[in-house]
Amino acid sequence: MAEALKDTPVRLRAHAKTHKSPIITQKQMALGAVGACCQKVSEAEILVRGGVPNVLVSNEVIGEHKLARLAALARGAEWIGLCIDSDLGISQAAQAASDARVVLNSLVEIDVGADRCGAAPGKPALELARMIAECPDLHFAGLQAYQGSAQHIRDHGERKTAIDEAIAMTRMTVELLKQNGLECAIVGGAGTGTFEMEAGSGVYSELQAGSYIFMDADYARNKAADGSPFMTFEHALFVLTSVMSRPSDKKSIVDAGHKAASIDSGMPEPFGLGGLSYSRPSDEHGVLSIEGSNQPPGLGEKILLVPGHCDPTVNLHDWYICVRGMNSGDAIVEDFWPVSARGAYF
Amino acid sequence: MAEALKDTPVRLRAHAKTHKSPIITQKQMALGAVGACCQKVSEAEILVRGGVPNVLVSNEVIGEHKLARLAALARGAEWIGLCIDSDLGISQAAQAASDARVVLNSLVEIDVGADRCGAAPGKPALELARMIAECPDLHFAGLQAYQGSAQHIRDHGERKTAIDEAIAMTRMTVELLKQNGLECAIVGGAGTGTFEMEAGSGVYSELQAGSYIFMDADYARNKAADGSPFMTFEHALFVLTSVMSRPSDKKSIVDAGHKAASIDSGMPEPFGLGGLSYSRPSDEHGVLSIEGSNQPPGLGEKILLVPGHCDPTVNLHDWYICVRGMNSGDAIVEDFWPVSARGAYF
């Protein structure tokens, strides 16, 4: 990702909700990322305490306790930001910043097609931006314009259409703000599925891609422009499982189920084992079935699964077991990293 | 559950994979449960260390390291058991027990319709039972006969048909073993969705129900014999979420997504809020939509969600916040219990 953005004016603010690890964020920053984004105040706390100086909560924060903790964080960090899409969001953030004697960097979130959070592009966003700019305890830092629902559209052309619409709404809003004297230092959004489109838009200035660091099975089901599988990035996250039952020659039962790998974006995929598929997970079981004429793995055999969705899978585990040279003959366990923000819940 | 089994010869071995808490197991035992079952050696370790003397791993255990740890556990506990469905399972368990100078209680698992682990009922089960009985390091303790896929069949009659078939296969196997001099001290199985059927079968002697302790939204979608919702047990597990965005009068966005509640058995349900449904979860978001003419909850409002599936939801969280008098006007937080076996992975 650093390589892809090297000769562009676009910055990377790598999403830490994927890995929940300040160690990985620091490695991303060493390669050029300006900082991290995350979805929760509790994640931001763990990032800052883990040595990350620049964190955006790329999400709305409502509630005086949460905002007080975010504001407290702004005292020790270089740069702390959040997203806002309501009057109440502004007044609560301003109160927390005032109480803590800090200034909170505030992005107005606009809904560019994801149909989730965010004010409408154009005038509603302008109104919120004006209110923020007039508030001494907040600093208007730009727009949050993430089209999340486009990330997993399989067809490249359809994905591009969705992002073109998002770019158009974002451009229109940026220009309207500019006409009204409000410069967007940050125009943030994009994910692993569409980052090249936002990067080339001339509108977005910060990309919030996260999954590229691990590359899950669902992103690998996307298609590139030429129709080939989207594999700009390699799989780097695996769940190790073993066969504990082999009731027939057609299937093996492994000990990885819902508590080992999330299935909200489809099933995990056995790594490097053609003709084998994973299905019918229960809490602590999964079924490996064969489609071809091969035998499924035998009792006690160990298999790597590529998770369907990396973010919620990481959130199930306490540790990364870091392996070097995995595809070589002499792979070694080189380190253990905690999933520091696992279970961060507010 | 204790009440339902009080005047029967059937024992409760409450499943701890649901709650992962030795504190809750001890409360279940104080009400009459004989012990716990769980799915992993690592869960068994945490139960025993948390004061539970009697634990069955209601699952196959393959691998010398895992089995060595299970055997070590048998030294300090009153009773430790596991399930076996293969020759390799027997030889590995026997070796581990011999090395640790203990005897491991061994149940033969039979497949009674779940199509997951287990030997075939009848002769294949008899062969395994004989091998176990002849092994000085193992004690043949009976049969594991869990029909997991029947638990969530909505219609009571269809559910009963599936369990009647499971009971018939189990009865036939128990009798075949008996004819061959092998008594089943334990005939284990059943879950919250079917426990009354196994309890009344005259064949099963231990029920392994777990979810009853919390009663999730998916079990509440089952139907009782009269067609009414299956609500023998009350909901007792909730995820507290708050509204962080309210982009229209038709929906509110809450801060509970895949990392707060699992969706493998359907969506969580807003508790006590008719006409409101939860949908479209992402990592840290969910959408509350209204079907009727009510307004969805406002910014900052707090909502309780009943998880779709309690077991993997509990596995996302580190603590229970124990509330007394939740439905009264003066609910209080009375205790915090750790989800001690959260993330237990082997």
XYZ file of C-alpha atoms in Angstrom:
692
model
C 0.000 0.000 0.000
C 2.872 2.327 0.822
C 4.348 1.494 -2.579
C 1.066 2.207 -4.384
C 0.745 5.672 -2.819
C 4.421 6.640 -2.941
C 4.269 9.030 -5.902
C 0.828 10.450 -5.172
C -0.259 13.388 -2.998
C -2.557 10.996 -1.122
C -1.708 9.957 2.442
C -2.410 6.639 4.104
C -4.186 6.603 7.462
C -4.256 2.837 7.905
C -7.322 1.483 9.663
C -6.432 -0.139 12.964
C -9.835 -1.752 13.469
C -8.459 -4.531 11.246
C -5.475 -5.470 13.388
C -6.091 -3.740 16.762
C -2.341 -3.576 17.262
C -0.225 -0.447 17.914
C 2.807 -2.525 16.885
C 1.382 -2.966 13.388
C 0.331 0.701 13.193
C 3.885 1.735 14.040
C 5.198 -0.466 11.248
C 2.667 1.111 8.873
C 3.801 4.584 9.963
C 7.460 3.653 9.479
C 6.519 2.971 5.846
C 4.802 6.337 5.477
C 1.322 6.236 6.998
C 0.428 9.535 8.721
C -1.318 7.777 11.585
C -4.170 5.435 12.324
C -7.895 5.497 12.268
C -10.141 3.318 14.420
C -13.846 3.000 15.223
C -14.025 3.359 19.007
C -12.643 5.591 21.733
C -11.345 2.516 23.550
C -9.342 1.524 20.474
C -7.928 5.052 20.240
C -6.802 4.842 23.874
C -4.917 1.618 23.243
C -3.288 2.995 20.097
C -2.121 6.185 21.828
C -0.844 4.292 24.867
C 0.923 1.948 22.461
C 2.891 4.829 20.974
C 0.694 6.001 18.092
C 0.638 9.822 18.158
C -1.998 10.506 15.497
C -5.429 8.851 15.672
C -8.770 9.560 14.033
C -11.903 7.882 15.346
C -13.477 7.474 11.904
C -16.888 7.247 13.479
C -19.414 9.255 15.470
C -18.827 9.473 19.228
C -21.918 10.212 21.323
C -22.016 10.221 25.121
C -20.270 12.438 27.643
C -18.138 9.692 29.217
C -16.743 8.481 25.916
C -16.083 12.039 24.764
C -14.384 12.935 28.052
C -12.004 10.019 27.532
C -11.337 11.025 23.930
C -10.654 14.609 24.988
C -8.309 13.440 27.751
C -6.424 11.505 25.111
C -5.927 14.660 23.054
C -3.756 16.058 25.828
C -1.029 13.445 25.379
C -1.205 12.791 21.644
C -0.112 14.890 18.673
C -3.428 14.750 16.859
C -6.803 13.289 17.843
C -9.890 13.526 15.663
C -13.445 12.269 15.439
C -16.391 12.320 13.055
C -19.614 14.218 13.576
C -22.963 14.068 11.793
C -25.353 15.828 14.191
C -25.898 18.992 16.229
C -25.769 16.920 19.395
C -22.458 15.442 18.273
C -21.045 18.968 17.965
C -22.335 20.232 21.311
C -21.196 17.120 23.204
C -17.731 17.101 21.601
C -17.322 20.829 22.224
C -18.275 20.459 25.887
C -15.808 17.590 26.378
C -13.016 19.516 24.632
C -13.737 22.629 26.686
C -13.766 20.668 29.953
C -10.412 19.082 29.070
C -8.957 22.346 27.681
C -8.115 20.774 24.360
C -9.258 21.260 20.800
C -10.745 18.219 19.080
C -10.229 17.809 15.350
C -13.643 17.273 13.847
C -14.579 15.831 10.471
C -18.104 16.074 9.151
C -19.185 12.634 7.994
C -21.257 12.596 4.830
C -23.238 9.656 3.493
C -21.829 8.945 0.033
C -23.921 5.859 -0.655
C -23.247 3.490 2.250
C -26.607 4.406 3.809
C -25.249 4.203 7.329
C -24.032 7.201 9.345
C -23.406 10.652 7.940
C -25.178 13.860 7.027
C -26.368 14.364 3.471
C -23.697 15.792 1.126
C -23.985 19.467 0.194
C -25.890 21.941 2.360
C -26.518 19.734 5.436
C -22.779 19.018 5.605
C -22.004 22.719 5.121
C -24.237 23.643 8.050
C -22.468 21.216 10.365
C -19.047 22.345 9.136
C -19.963 25.977 9.845
C -21.115 25.145 13.359
C -17.853 23.301 14.003
C -15.745 26.106 12.557
C -17.501 28.624 14.794
C -16.854 26.560 17.886
C -13.621 27.501 19.731
C -13.198 24.044 21.229
C -13.370 22.194 17.909
C -11.184 22.439 14.834
C -12.878 21.799 11.504
C -10.564 19.255 9.898
C -12.462 18.184 6.801
C -14.820 15.469 5.567
C -15.261 11.779 6.242
C -16.660 10.192 3.062
C -16.368 6.412 3.269
C -18.355 4.288 0.824
C -18.207 1.056 2.803
C -20.853 -0.838 0.904
C -18.867 -0.510 -2.347
C -15.822 -2.336 -1.002
C -17.128 -5.835 -1.644
C -18.947 -5.357 -4.950
C -17.409 -8.186 -6.970
C -17.439 -6.603 -10.438
C -14.821 -3.913 -10.980
C -17.085 -1.814 -13.204
C -19.959 -1.820 -10.731
C -17.555 -1.047 -7.912
C -16.207 1.874 -9.914
C -19.698 3.201 -10.590
C -20.460 3.252 -6.853
C -17.190 5.027 -6.082
C -17.618 7.492 -8.962
C -20.914 8.504 -7.365
C -19.234 8.835 -3.971
C -16.452 10.925 -5.484
C -18.980 13.194 -7.184
C -20.885 13.801 -3.939
C -17.664 14.402 -2.062
C -16.274 16.794 -4.696
C -19.502 18.785 -4.733
C -19.410 19.092 -0.933
C -15.712 20.026 -0.809
C -16.335 22.767 -3.364
C -19.417 24.077 -1.593
C -17.434 24.300 1.630
C -14.574 26.029 -0.161
C -16.958 28.601 -1.633
C -18.002 29.278 1.939
C -14.470 29.703 3.212
C -14.071 26.248 4.696
C -11.004 24.296 3.567
C -10.924 20.527 4.047
C -7.477 19.599 5.347
C -8.616 15.985 5.290
C -10.963 14.318 2.835
C -10.944 10.778 4.142
C -12.395 7.466 3.068
C -11.627 4.441 0.867
C -10.974 0.821 1.749
C -8.914 -2.024 0.396
C -11.514 -2.826 -2.284
C -11.523 0.620 -3.906
C -8.418 2.518 -2.752
C -7.038 3.043 -6.252
C -10.237 4.842 -7.276
C -10.252 7.306 -4.381
C -6.467 7.711 -4.681
C -6.840 8.818 -8.286
C -9.865 11.027 -7.712
C -8.077 14.290 -6.996
C -10.596 14.797 -4.185
C -9.643 12.376 -1.435
C -6.479 13.210 0.490
C -6.405 10.380 3.057
C -7.099 6.699 2.504
C -8.379 4.591 5.396
C -7.711 1.126 4.009
C -7.147 -1.522 6.651
C -7.722 -5.045 5.344
C -4.835 -4.896 2.846
C -2.492 -5.711 5.733
C -4.011 -9.199 6.009
C -6.122 -9.639 2.841
C -9.066 -11.847 3.722
C -10.892 -14.446 1.633
C -13.772 -12.114 0.909
C -11.585 -9.372 -0.592
C -9.929 -12.076 -2.705
C -13.386 -12.835 -4.165
C -13.475 -9.307 -5.673
C -12.471 -9.028 -9.332
C -9.777 -6.748 -10.722
C -10.415 -4.603 -13.824
C -9.401 -7.469 -16.141
C -11.757 -9.905 -14.402
C -8.994 -11.771 -12.579
C -9.191 -12.223 -8.792
C -8.241 -9.067 -6.889
C -4.939 -10.119 -5.361
C -2.934 -6.895 -5.176
C -2.082 -8.009 -1.651
C -1.135 -11.432 -0.326
C -2.930 -13.336 2.390
C -1.082 -12.798 5.644
C -3.569 -13.855 8.320
C -4.388 -17.494 8.959
C -6.239 -19.543 11.532
C -4.446 -22.795 12.280
C -6.809 -25.703 12.771
C -6.483 -29.451 13.099
C -8.578 -32.408 12.047
C -10.205 -34.043 15.066
C -12.661 -36.358 13.375
C -12.828 -37.990 9.977
C -16.147 -39.741 9.773
C -15.873 -40.589 6.059
C -13.613 -40.403 3.027
C -15.544 -37.338 1.883
C -15.052 -35.048 4.852
C -12.856 -34.097 7.775
C -14.032 -32.223 10.871
C -11.702 -29.470 12.071
C -11.651 -27.700 15.417
C -12.159 -24.151 14.098
C -15.716 -22.816 14.203
C -17.477 -19.561 15.084
C -15.105 -18.934 17.963
C -12.044 -19.107 15.692
C -13.092 -17.380 12.437
C -15.990 -15.081 11.613
C -18.368 -15.982 8.798
C -20.249 -12.689 8.348
C -18.556 -12.203 4.951
C -18.575 -15.808 3.860
C -16.677 -18.913 4.804
C -12.972 -19.157 5.498
C -10.966 -20.899 2.801
C -8.418 -23.675 3.267
C -5.062 -22.207 2.210
C -3.185 -23.868 -0.611
C -5.471 -26.887 -0.724
C -7.329 -26.994 -4.033
C -10.579 -28.899 -4.207
C -11.222 -28.565 -0.484
C -13.918 -26.334 0.993
C -14.912 -25.331 4.513
C -18.581 -25.282 5.484
C -21.207 -25.832 8.210
C -19.353 -24.165 11.076
C -20.674 -24.540 14.597
C -19.110 -23.071 17.731
C -16.002 -25.246 17.693
C -16.332 -27.323 14.520
C -16.091 -26.887 10.785
C -16.494 -29.386 7.956
C -13.847 -29.753 5.254
C -15.355 -31.421 2.202
C -13.757 -32.506 -1.012
C -15.142 -31.680 -4.413
C -12.621 -33.585 -6.493
C -11.153 -37.035 -6.145
C -8.607 -36.198 -3.464
C -8.821 -37.518 0.044
C -9.635 -34.941 2.689
C -6.935 -34.374 5.342
C -6.388 -37.118 7.893
C -6.854 -37.116 11.668
C -4.441 -34.777 13.400
C -3.427 -32.962 10.200
C -3.064 -29.205 10.516
C -4.641 -26.813 8.009
C -4.402 -23.050 7.557
C -7.678 -21.220 6.988
C -7.814 -17.799 5.345
C -10.585 -16.021 7.291
C -13.620 -14.781 5.379
C -13.400 -11.411 7.137
C -10.203 -10.438 8.905
C -11.449 -7.711 11.295
C -13.957 -9.701 13.373
C -11.708 -12.782 13.195
C -8.797 -10.892 14.746
C -11.198 -9.716 17.470
C -11.659 -13.360 18.532
C -7.987 -13.906 19.327
C -5.605 -12.607 21.974
C -2.297 -13.064 20.154
C -0.699 -12.988 16.743
C 1.803 -15.779 16.247
C 4.203 -14.107 13.812
C 5.807 -16.502 11.358
C 8.651 -15.625 9.002
C 9.222 -17.536 5.796
C 5.835 -19.184 5.835
C 6.011 -20.273 2.207
C 9.561 -21.509 2.502
C 10.814 -24.797 3.856
C 12.102 -23.266 7.074
C 9.307 -21.167 8.518
C 9.991 -19.985 12.061
C 7.885 -18.376 14.777
C 9.632 -15.050 15.188
C 7.417 -13.111 17.564
C 4.152 -12.898 19.491
C 2.142 -9.694 19.287
C -0.876 -9.067 21.474
C -4.160 -8.134 19.833
C -4.067 -5.171 22.178
C -7.449 -3.622 21.402
C -9.297 -6.940 21.281
C -12.716 -6.602 22.847
C -12.467 -2.793 23.066
C -16.139 -2.133 23.565
C -16.991 1.547 23.904
C -33.577 -26.475 34.188
C -32.841 -27.843 37.661
C -36.575 -27.630 38.379
C -37.480 -29.488 35.183
C -35.164 -32.413 35.994
C -35.804 -32.525 39.747
C -38.081 -35.590 39.809
C -36.378 -37.481 36.992
C -33.439 -39.921 37.021
C -31.720 -37.686 34.470
C -28.724 -35.601 35.513
C -27.715 -32.182 34.210
C -24.161 -31.656 32.963
C -24.550 -28.030 31.992
C -22.560 -26.964 28.953
C -19.939 -24.382 29.839
C -19.127 -23.473 26.241
C -22.132 -21.155 26.511
C -20.894 -19.046 29.416
C -17.170 -19.936 29.761
C -17.404 -19.135 33.456
C -16.518 -21.426 36.390
C -18.564 -19.086 38.590
C -21.713 -19.906 36.629
C -20.888 -23.636 36.543
C -20.565 -23.604 40.327
C -23.985 -21.970 40.617
C -25.401 -24.640 38.286
C -23.822 -27.370 40.425
C -25.220 -25.814 43.600
C -28.641 -26.318 42.008
C -27.916 -29.956 41.207
C -25.783 -30.240 38.071
C -23.232 -33.076 38.322
C -20.531 -31.086 36.597
C -19.772 -29.303 33.369
C -19.072 -30.186 29.817
C -17.052 -28.071 27.408
C -15.620 -28.360 23.894
C -11.883 -27.764 24.342
C -9.072 -28.840 26.630
C -8.260 -25.187 27.324
C -11.824 -24.619 28.552
C -11.555 -27.686 30.786
C -8.362 -26.292 32.312
C -10.043 -23.014 33.191
C -13.063 -24.778 34.668
C -10.956 -27.068 36.854
C -8.722 -24.220 38.002
C -11.876 -22.257 38.744
C -13.062 -24.916 41.161
C -15.131 -27.259 38.967
C -14.207 -30.844 39.924
C -16.074 -32.756 37.197
C -15.596 -31.901 33.521
C -16.331 -33.734 30.289
C -14.822 -32.501 27.040
C -17.880 -33.354 24.962
C -15.750 -33.476 21.847
C -12.898 -35.400 20.244
C -9.390 -34.485 21.386
C -6.615 -35.318 18.917
C -2.944 -34.353 19.355
C -0.408 -35.384 21.969
C 0.072 -31.931 23.488
C -3.628 -31.364 24.039
C -4.076 -34.846 25.452
C -1.083 -34.465 27.768
C -2.687 -31.337 29.206
C -6.035 -33.067 29.600
C -4.387 -36.021 31.334
C -2.469 -33.687 33.664
C -5.798 -32.133 34.591
C -7.170 -35.532 35.586
C -4.651 -35.660 38.426
C -6.175 -32.729 40.280
C -9.842 -33.126 39.429
C -12.456 -35.631 40.588
C -13.562 -36.704 37.145
C -12.272 -35.823 33.663
C -13.685 -37.271 30.481
C -13.467 -36.929 26.727
C -15.155 -38.242 23.586
C -13.581 -40.597 21.079
C -14.659 -41.661 17.590
C -11.506 -43.210 16.086
C -8.757 -45.763 16.690
C -6.213 -42.958 16.706
C -8.269 -41.155 19.332
C -8.061 -44.224 21.563
C -4.335 -44.834 21.120
C -3.442 -41.162 21.655
C -5.665 -40.805 24.747
C -4.325 -44.055 26.204
C -0.727 -42.949 25.704
C -1.378 -39.592 27.377
C -3.173 -41.233 30.303
C -0.388 -43.789 30.711
C 2.300 -41.087 30.634
C 0.442 -39.098 33.291
C -0.452 -42.211 35.346
C -4.142 -41.414 35.270
C -7.207 -43.052 33.810
C -9.216 -40.979 31.354
C -12.975 -41.456 31.225
C -13.851 -42.084 27.612
C -17.197 -41.820 25.870
C -17.707 -43.158 22.386
C -19.354 -40.477 20.291
C -21.961 -41.714 17.851
C -23.487 -39.727 15.008
C -27.219 -39.654 15.687
C -28.138 -37.392 12.789
C -26.023 -34.275 13.214
C -23.656 -35.451 10.465
C -20.612 -34.035 12.208
C -18.282 -36.073 14.434
C -18.981 -39.567 15.735
C -18.795 -43.202 14.748
C -21.862 -44.849 13.237
C -24.309 -46.224 15.827
C -24.343 -49.987 16.390
C -21.354 -52.154 15.507
C -18.766 -49.420 14.774
C -19.519 -47.890 18.175
C -19.317 -51.311 19.824
C -15.866 -51.899 18.335
C -14.548 -48.634 19.721
C -16.152 -49.273 23.119
C -14.507 -52.693 23.289
C -11.107 -51.259 22.472
C -11.543 -48.632 25.179
C -12.713 -51.192 27.728
C -9.676 -53.351 27.012
C -7.323 -50.447 27.531
C -5.998 -50.165 31.115
C -5.405 -46.405 30.841
C -8.933 -45.598 29.739
C -12.265 -46.156 31.457
C -15.237 -46.784 29.200
C -17.799 -44.304 30.521
C -20.604 -44.529 27.987
C -21.898 -42.816 24.868
C -21.977 -39.259 23.572
C -25.085 -38.902 21.379
C -25.773 -35.239 20.687
C -28.179 -34.318 17.894
C -27.015 -30.722 17.476
C -28.724 -30.008 14.191
C -32.148 -30.741 15.714
C -31.868 -27.995 18.336
C -32.991 -25.159 16.095
C -35.668 -26.874 14.008
C -38.531 -24.418 14.454
C -41.493 -26.800 14.348
C -41.965 -28.901 17.474
C -43.167 -31.962 15.549
C -40.212 -31.933 13.149
C -37.847 -31.397 16.038
C -39.386 -34.365 17.824
C -39.052 -36.558 14.729
C -35.323 -35.817 14.544
C -34.852 -36.554 18.245
C -36.979 -39.716 18.072
C -34.571 -40.977 15.415
C -31.586 -40.031 17.575
C -33.132 -41.786 20.568
C -33.757 -44.939 18.508
C -30.145 -45.066 17.296
C -28.866 -44.425 20.795
C -31.143 -47.043 22.377
C -30.099 -49.651 19.816
C -26.407 -48.925 20.502
C -26.819 -48.949 24.302
C -28.547 -52.331 24.057
C -25.942 -53.782 21.718
C -23.208 -52.720 24.120
C -25.120 -54.186 27.041
C -25.474 -57.514 25.220
C -21.712 -57.427 24.899
C -21.108 -56.737 28.557
C -20.538 -53.006 28.264
C -22.657 -50.800 30.517
C -23.029 -47.107 29.692
C -22.688 -45.141 32.922
C -23.299 -42.006 30.885
C -25.532 -41.610 27.869
C -25.061 -37.931 27.138
C -26.520 -35.417 24.744
C -29.435 -32.986 24.372
C -29.530 -29.225 24.188
C -31.850 -26.438 25.207
C -34.067 -26.948 22.156
C -34.862 -30.615 22.813
C -33.952 -31.426 26.438
C -37.468 -32.516 27.404
C -37.412 -35.178 24.684
C -34.093 -36.744 25.700
C -35.050 -36.378 29.377
C -38.190 -38.441 28.808
C -36.535 -41.031 26.571
C -35.500 -43.528 29.218
C -32.202 -43.813 27.352
C -30.306 -40.609 28.017
C -28.921 -40.196 31.537
C -27.098 -36.843 31.232
C -28.279 -33.689 29.524
C -25.740 -31.236 28.161
C -27.953 -28.188 27.695
C -26.123 -24.880 27.913
C -28.033 -22.037 26.266
C -30.957 -22.198 28.714
C -28.854 -20.179 31.141
C -29.055 -17.147 28.824
C -31.732 -18.021 26.244
C -30.813 -16.365 22.993
C -33.009 -14.865 20.272
C -32.604 -17.884 18.025
C -33.886 -20.371 20.600
C -36.817 -18.025 21.187
C -37.683 -18.421 17.488
C -38.326 -22.151 18.111
C -41.960 -23.162 18.616
C -43.323 -25.080 21.584
C -45.702 -28.035 21.097
C -48.753 -25.718 20.996
C -47.126 -23.513 18.361
C -46.358 -20.655 20.751
C -42.807 -19.297 20.992
C -40.486 -21.562 23.003
C -39.922 -19.456 26.081
C -39.441 -22.003 28.871
C -36.478 -19.848 29.890
C -36.167 -16.084 30.094
C -33.625 -13.967 28.257
C -30.766 -13.220 30.622
C -27.953 -12.069 28.335
C -27.975 -8.669 26.703
C -25.600 -6.471 24.764
C -25.958 -2.822 25.735
C -25.649 -0.480 22.780
C -26.217 3.193 22.153
C -27.442 5.244 19.238
C -24.600 7.203 17.684
C -26.227 8.425 14.486
C -29.788 9.037 13.431
C -29.716 9.915 9.780
C -33.499 9.787 9.288
C -36.814 9.312 11.061
C -36.859 5.705 9.867
C -33.613 4.424 11.352
C -31.050 4.780 14.099
C -27.449 3.581 13.911
C -26.177 1.809 17.033
C -22.600 1.032 18.015
C -22.985 -2.761 18.255
C -21.879 -4.767 15.222
C -19.974 -7.989 14.515
C -17.557 -7.291 17.344
C -20.380 -7.066 19.914
C -22.899 -9.752 18.907
C -22.599 -12.768 16.626
C -25.011 -13.182 13.719
C -24.338 -16.806 12.735
C -27.811 -17.777 14.005
C -29.641 -14.684 12.898
C -29.815 -11.100 14.010
C -29.929 -9.878 17.596
C -33.286 -8.496 18.669
C -33.966 -5.217 20.441
C -35.323 -6.145 23.885
C -38.768 -4.892 24.848
C -39.049 -2.593 21.860
C -41.861 -3.759 19.601
C -41.810 -2.747 15.956
C -38.064 -2.219 15.960
C -35.625 -4.517 14.179
C -31.840 -4.759 13.978
C -30.175 -5.353 10.621
C -27.162 -4.711 8.362
C -24.426 -5.117 10.961
C -20.887 -4.120 10.105
C -17.875 -4.343 12.414
C -19.014 -1.639 14.809
C -22.430 -0.576 13.497
C -25.946 -1.917 13.341
C -29.119 -0.391 11.892
C -32.311 -0.174 13.952
C -35.285 0.263 11.651
C -38.924 0.793 12.445
C -41.700 -1.163 10.877
C -44.602 0.656 12.515
C -45.332 4.303 13.031
C -43.075 4.773 16.059
C -39.966 6.874 15.986
C -36.699 4.956 16.238
C -34.624 5.714 19.350
C -32.880 9.061 19.511
C -29.183 9.947 19.602
C -27.504 8.721 22.764
C -30.362 6.417 23.763
C -29.312 3.039 25.129
C -30.879 -0.215 23.901
C -30.534 -3.811 25.045
C -30.027 -6.387 22.318
C -30.815 -10.075 22.852
C -28.009 -11.840 20.945
C -28.977 -14.171 18.098
C -26.584 -16.841 19.434
C -25.321 -16.590 22.998
C -22.188 -18.794 22.846
C -20.146 -16.926 20.216
C -21.446 -13.593 21.526
C -20.133 -14.326 25.028
C -16.803 -15.237 23.415
C -16.490 -11.631 22.177
C -16.578 -10.108 25.648
C -14.229 -10.119 28.636
C -16.735 -9.449 31.410
C -20.293 -10.058 32.488
C -21.871 -7.024 34.088
C -24.322 -8.707 36.473
C -27.509 -6.737 37.033
C -30.105 -7.556 39.653
C -33.735 -6.479 39.237
C -33.384 -5.647 35.587
C -37.113 -5.506 34.961
C -37.813 -3.495 38.077
C -37.467 0.216 38.607
C -34.327 -0.125 40.698
C -31.925 -2.331 38.767
C -28.430 -2.362 40.212
C -25.067 -3.640 39.014
C -24.288 -6.273 41.606
C -21.163 -7.972 40.314
C -18.620 -8.371 37.531
C -17.704 -11.885 36.411
C -14.877 -12.562 34.003
C -15.587 -14.591 30.870
C -12.708 -16.724 32.073
C -12.443 -19.129 29.143
C -12.915 -16.439 26.493
C -10.687 -17.099 23.549
C -9.682 -20.565 24.792
C -8.331 -21.860 21.518
C -7.032 -25.411 21.719
